[in-house]
XYZ file of C-alpha atoms in Angstrom:
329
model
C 123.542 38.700 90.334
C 125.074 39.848 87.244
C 122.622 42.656 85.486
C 122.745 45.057 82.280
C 121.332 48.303 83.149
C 119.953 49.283 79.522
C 117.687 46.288 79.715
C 116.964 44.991 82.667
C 117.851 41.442 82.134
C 118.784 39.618 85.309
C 121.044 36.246 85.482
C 118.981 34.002 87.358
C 121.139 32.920 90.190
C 118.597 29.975 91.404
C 114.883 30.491 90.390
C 113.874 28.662 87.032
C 113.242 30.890 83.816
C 109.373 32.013 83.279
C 107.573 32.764 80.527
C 107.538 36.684 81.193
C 111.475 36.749 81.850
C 111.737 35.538 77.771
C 109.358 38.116 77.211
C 111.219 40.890 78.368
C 114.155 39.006 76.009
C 112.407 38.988 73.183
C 112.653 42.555 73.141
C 115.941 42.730 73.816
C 116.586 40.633 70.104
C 113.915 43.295 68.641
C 116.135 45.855 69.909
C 119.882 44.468 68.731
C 117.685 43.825 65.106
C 117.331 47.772 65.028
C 120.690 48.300 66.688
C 122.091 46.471 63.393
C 119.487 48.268 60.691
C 121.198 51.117 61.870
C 124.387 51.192 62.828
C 125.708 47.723 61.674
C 129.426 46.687 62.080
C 130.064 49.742 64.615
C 131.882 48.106 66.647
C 130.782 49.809 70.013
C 127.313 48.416 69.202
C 128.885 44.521 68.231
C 130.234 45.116 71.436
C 126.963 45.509 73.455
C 124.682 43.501 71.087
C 127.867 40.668 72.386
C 126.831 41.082 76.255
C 123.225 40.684 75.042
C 124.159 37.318 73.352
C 126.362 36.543 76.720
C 123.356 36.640 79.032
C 120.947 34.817 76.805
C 123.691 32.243 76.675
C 124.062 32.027 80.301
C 120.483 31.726 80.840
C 120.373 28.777 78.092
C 123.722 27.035 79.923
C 121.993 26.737 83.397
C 118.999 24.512 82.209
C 116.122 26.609 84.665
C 113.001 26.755 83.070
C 109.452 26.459 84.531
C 108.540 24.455 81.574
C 109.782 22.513 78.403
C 108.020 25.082 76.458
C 109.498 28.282 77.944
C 113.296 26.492 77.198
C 112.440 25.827 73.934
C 111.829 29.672 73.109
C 114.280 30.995 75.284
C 116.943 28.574 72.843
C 115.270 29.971 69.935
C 115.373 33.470 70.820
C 119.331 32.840 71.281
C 119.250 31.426 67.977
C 117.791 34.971 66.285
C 120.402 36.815 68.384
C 123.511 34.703 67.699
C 122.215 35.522 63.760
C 122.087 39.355 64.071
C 125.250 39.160 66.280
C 126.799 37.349 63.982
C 125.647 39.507 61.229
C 126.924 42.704 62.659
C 130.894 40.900 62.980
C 130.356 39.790 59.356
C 129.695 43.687 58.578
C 132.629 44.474 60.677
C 134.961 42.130 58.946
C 135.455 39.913 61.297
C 134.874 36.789 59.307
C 135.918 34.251 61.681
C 133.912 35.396 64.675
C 130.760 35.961 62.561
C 131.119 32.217 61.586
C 130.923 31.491 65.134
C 127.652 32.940 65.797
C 126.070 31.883 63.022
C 127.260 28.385 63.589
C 125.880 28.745 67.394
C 122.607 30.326 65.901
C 122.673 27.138 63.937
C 122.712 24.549 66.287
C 120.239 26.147 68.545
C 117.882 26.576 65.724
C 118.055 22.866 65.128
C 117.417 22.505 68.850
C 114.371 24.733 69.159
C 112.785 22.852 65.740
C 113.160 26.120 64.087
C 113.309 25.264 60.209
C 112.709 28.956 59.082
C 115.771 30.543 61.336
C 117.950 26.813 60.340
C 117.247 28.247 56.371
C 118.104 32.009 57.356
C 121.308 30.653 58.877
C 122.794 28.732 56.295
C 121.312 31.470 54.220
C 123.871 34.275 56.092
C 126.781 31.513 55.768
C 126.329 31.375 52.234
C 126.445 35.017 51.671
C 129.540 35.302 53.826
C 131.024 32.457 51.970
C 130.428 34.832 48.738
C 132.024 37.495 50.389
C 134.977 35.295 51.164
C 134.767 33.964 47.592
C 134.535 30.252 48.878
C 132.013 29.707 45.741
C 131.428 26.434 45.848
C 130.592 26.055 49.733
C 128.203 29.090 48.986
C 126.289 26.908 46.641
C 126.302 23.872 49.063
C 125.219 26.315 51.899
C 122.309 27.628 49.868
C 121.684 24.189 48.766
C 121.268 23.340 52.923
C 118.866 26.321 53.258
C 116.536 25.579 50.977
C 116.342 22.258 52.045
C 115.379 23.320 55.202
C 112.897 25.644 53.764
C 110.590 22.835 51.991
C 107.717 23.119 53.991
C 108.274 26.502 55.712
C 106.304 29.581 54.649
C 106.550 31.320 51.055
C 108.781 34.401 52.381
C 111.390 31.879 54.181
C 111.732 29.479 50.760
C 111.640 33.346 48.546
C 114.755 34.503 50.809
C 116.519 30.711 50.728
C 115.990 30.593 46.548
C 117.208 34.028 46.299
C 120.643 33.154 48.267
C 120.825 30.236 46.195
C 120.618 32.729 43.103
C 123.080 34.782 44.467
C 124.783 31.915 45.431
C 124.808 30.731 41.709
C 125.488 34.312 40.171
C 129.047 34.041 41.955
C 129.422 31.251 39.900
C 129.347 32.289 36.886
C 126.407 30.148 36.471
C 123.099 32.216 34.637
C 120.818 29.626 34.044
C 120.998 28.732 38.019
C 120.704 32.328 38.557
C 117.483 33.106 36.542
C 115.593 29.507 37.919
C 116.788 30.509 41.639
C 115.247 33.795 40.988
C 112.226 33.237 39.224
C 111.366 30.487 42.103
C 112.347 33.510 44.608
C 109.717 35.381 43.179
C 107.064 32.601 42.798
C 107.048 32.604 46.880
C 107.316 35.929 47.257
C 104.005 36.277 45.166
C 102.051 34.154 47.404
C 98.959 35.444 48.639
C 99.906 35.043 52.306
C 103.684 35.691 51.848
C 103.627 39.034 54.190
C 101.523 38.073 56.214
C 102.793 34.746 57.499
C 106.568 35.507 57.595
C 108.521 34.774 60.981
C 108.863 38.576 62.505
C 112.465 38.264 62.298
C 112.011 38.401 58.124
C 110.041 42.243 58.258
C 112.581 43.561 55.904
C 111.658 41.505 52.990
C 108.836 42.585 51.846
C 110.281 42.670 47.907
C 112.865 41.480 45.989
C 113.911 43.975 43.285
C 117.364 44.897 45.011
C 118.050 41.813 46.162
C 117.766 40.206 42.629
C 119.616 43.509 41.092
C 122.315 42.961 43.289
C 122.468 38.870 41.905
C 122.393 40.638 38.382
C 125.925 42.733 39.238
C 127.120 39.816 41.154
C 126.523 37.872 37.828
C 127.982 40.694 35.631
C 131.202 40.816 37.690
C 132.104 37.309 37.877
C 132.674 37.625 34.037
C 129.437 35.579 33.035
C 127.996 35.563 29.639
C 126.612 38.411 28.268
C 128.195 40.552 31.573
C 126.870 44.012 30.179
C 123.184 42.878 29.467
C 122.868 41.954 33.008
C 124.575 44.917 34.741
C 121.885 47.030 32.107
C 119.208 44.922 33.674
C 120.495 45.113 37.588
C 119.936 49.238 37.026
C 115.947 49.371 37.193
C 115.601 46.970 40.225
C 118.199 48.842 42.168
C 117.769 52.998 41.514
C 114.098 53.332 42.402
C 114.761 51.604 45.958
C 117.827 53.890 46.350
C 115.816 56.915 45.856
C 113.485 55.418 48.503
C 115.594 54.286 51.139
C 119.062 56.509 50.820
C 117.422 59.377 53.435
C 116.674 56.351 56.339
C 118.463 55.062 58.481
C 119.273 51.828 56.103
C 121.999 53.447 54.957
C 124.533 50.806 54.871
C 122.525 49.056 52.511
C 122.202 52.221 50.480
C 125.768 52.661 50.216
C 126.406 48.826 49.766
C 123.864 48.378 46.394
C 124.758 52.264 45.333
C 128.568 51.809 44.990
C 128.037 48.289 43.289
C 125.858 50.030 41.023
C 128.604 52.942 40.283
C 131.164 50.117 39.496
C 128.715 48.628 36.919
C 128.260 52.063 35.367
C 132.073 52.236 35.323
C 132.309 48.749 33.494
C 130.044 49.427 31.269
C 131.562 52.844 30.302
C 128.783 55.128 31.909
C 131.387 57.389 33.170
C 128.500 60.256 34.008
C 126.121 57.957 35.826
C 129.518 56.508 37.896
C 130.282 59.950 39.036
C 126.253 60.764 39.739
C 125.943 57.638 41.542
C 128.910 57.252 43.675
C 128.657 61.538 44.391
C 125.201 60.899 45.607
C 125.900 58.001 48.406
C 129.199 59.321 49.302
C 127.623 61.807 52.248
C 126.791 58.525 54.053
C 130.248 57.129 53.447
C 131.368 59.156 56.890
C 128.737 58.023 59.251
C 128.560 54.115 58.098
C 130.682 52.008 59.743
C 130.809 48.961 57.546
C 133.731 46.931 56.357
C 132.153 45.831 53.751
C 131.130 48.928 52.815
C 134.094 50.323 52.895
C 135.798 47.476 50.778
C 133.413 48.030 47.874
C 134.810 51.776 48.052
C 138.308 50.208 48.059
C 137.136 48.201 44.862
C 135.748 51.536 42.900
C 138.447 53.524 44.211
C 140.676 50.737 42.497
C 138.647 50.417 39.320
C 139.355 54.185 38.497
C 142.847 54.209 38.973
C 142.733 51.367 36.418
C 141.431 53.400 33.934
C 144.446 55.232 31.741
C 141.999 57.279 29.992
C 140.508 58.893 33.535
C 143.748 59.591 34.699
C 143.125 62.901 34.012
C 139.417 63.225 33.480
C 138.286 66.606 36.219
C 135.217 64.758 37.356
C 137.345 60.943 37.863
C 140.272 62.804 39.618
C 137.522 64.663 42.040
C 135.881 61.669 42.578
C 139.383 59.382 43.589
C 140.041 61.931 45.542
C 136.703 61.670 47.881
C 136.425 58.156 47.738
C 140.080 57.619 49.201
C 139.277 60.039 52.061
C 136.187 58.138 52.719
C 137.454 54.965 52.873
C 140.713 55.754 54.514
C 142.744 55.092 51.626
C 146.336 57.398 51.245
């Protein structure tokens, strides 16, 4: 009998699955969900939040269960942790692994009737599929999550419109952004939003970075009037920094702060670029995110670009901290 010491989850070897053994692995998700809050693509912690996903698995493969009802959760609650897992690879960078949780997490999602977690899914496919720039199967991909949203609760269809927003700010497209976003907010002004989430959705409980970080998405793919939406993206993203850069959601700190120093910098805001990026860049050390690290790349980059900061005191300093953080010579 195979067993994992840190949670006390035991491979049935014979005896069908009961209702308090998927209990005890319901925590176990909780716990990999905090694992990834705060550490993220480390990869010592893909690596255990893995042999968590390898014993649910094995549990799901041998087809023990003291009733239908018990094997339908105990396939759902692989579905949430082939999402996070698959989450934490996609922080990590590795692309094509991610994909294959999230694919899993898919197909048992389907299995366990779960149209919420089927909308989150597609939802993380289409925001790797932006990070990949594959555009256009980021729009179908959002286009798949909201349909599975239709008739799910108001926080599930705000988080599906607002990856279709982002989906469409990639695009280029502004009118799809604005009408994805506005409907974002619509749910997420419903009475009962909060309150009648799935418990795996407790971190949305607004949208004002989310949509800020559309806005720079927007800005950056060249879109019309770029600048007006980068000034708009500040507003929605600053006052969350200030409240969340001291916790432990640091990686998403970093991720929204440096996007917002590269807007500064392309909008010629060369003292709120330095502020900005200065302030995060004390995280930069203990964050272990690859996608973290290549939006430092991309800053780092947009600076050297710049003849006229070549030799700017302030732009030199800054290269020269930004390279060390993100291992660049």
């Amino acid at each position: 009998m195979s067993t994992t010491r840190s949670t006390g989850i035991h491979c049935p070897v014979g005896p069908p699955v009961t209702g308090p053994v998927t209990d005890v692995i319901a925590a176990t998700v909780d716990a990999v969900r905090r694992l990834d809050d705060a550490e993220g693509g480390n990869r010592s912690s893909l690596q255990y939040a893995h042999q968590q996903f390898a014993l649910v698995a094995e549990y799901v493969r041998r087809e023990s269960f003291t009733t239908p009802a018990v094997r339908v959760r105990m396939v759902n609650l692989w579905a949430q942790l082939a999402q996070t897992v698959g989450w934490m690879a996609m922080d990590a960078g590795l692309h094509g692994l991610a994909q294959r949780y999230f694919r899993t997490g898919l197909a048992a999602a389907h299995e366990s009737g779960d149209l919420s977690l089927t909308s989150h899914l597609h939802g993380c496919l289409t925001y790797q599929a932006i990070t990949l720039g594959r555009i256009r199967d980021a729009i179908d991909l959002a286009n798949a999550g909201i349909t599975a949203a239709r008739t799910e609760p108001p926080a599930v269809r705000a988080l599906a419109a607002a990856r279709h927003a982002h989906a469409r700010a990639a695009f280029g497209d502004v009118h799809g952004l604005r009408q994805s976003t506005d409907e974002a907010r619509s749910h997420l002004d419903h009475p009962d939003a909060l309150d009648s989430r799935p418990s795996w959705l407790y971190w949305l409980t607004d949208l004002d970075v989310v949509t800020g970080q559309t806005l720079i998405t927007a800005g950056f793919a060249d879109s019309p009037g770029a600048s007006r939406l980068l000034d708009e993206a500040d507003p929605l993203i600053t006052p969350w920094l200030g409240t969340h850069a001291e916790q432990t959601e640091t990686r998403d700190a970093l991720l929204h702060g440096t996007w917002l120093a590269r807007s500064y910098l392309r909008r010629d805001d060369l003292e709120q670029t330095l502020a900005t990026a200065t302030s995060l860049l004390r995280y930069a050390t203990t964050v272990r995110s690859a996608q973290v690290t290549t939006i430092l790349h991309g800053l780092c980059a947009d600076l050297d670009h710049r003849d006229d900061l070549r030799n700017h005191p302030g732009a030199l300093e800054l290269r020269k901290q930004l390279k060390a953080a993100a291992g660049l010579p």
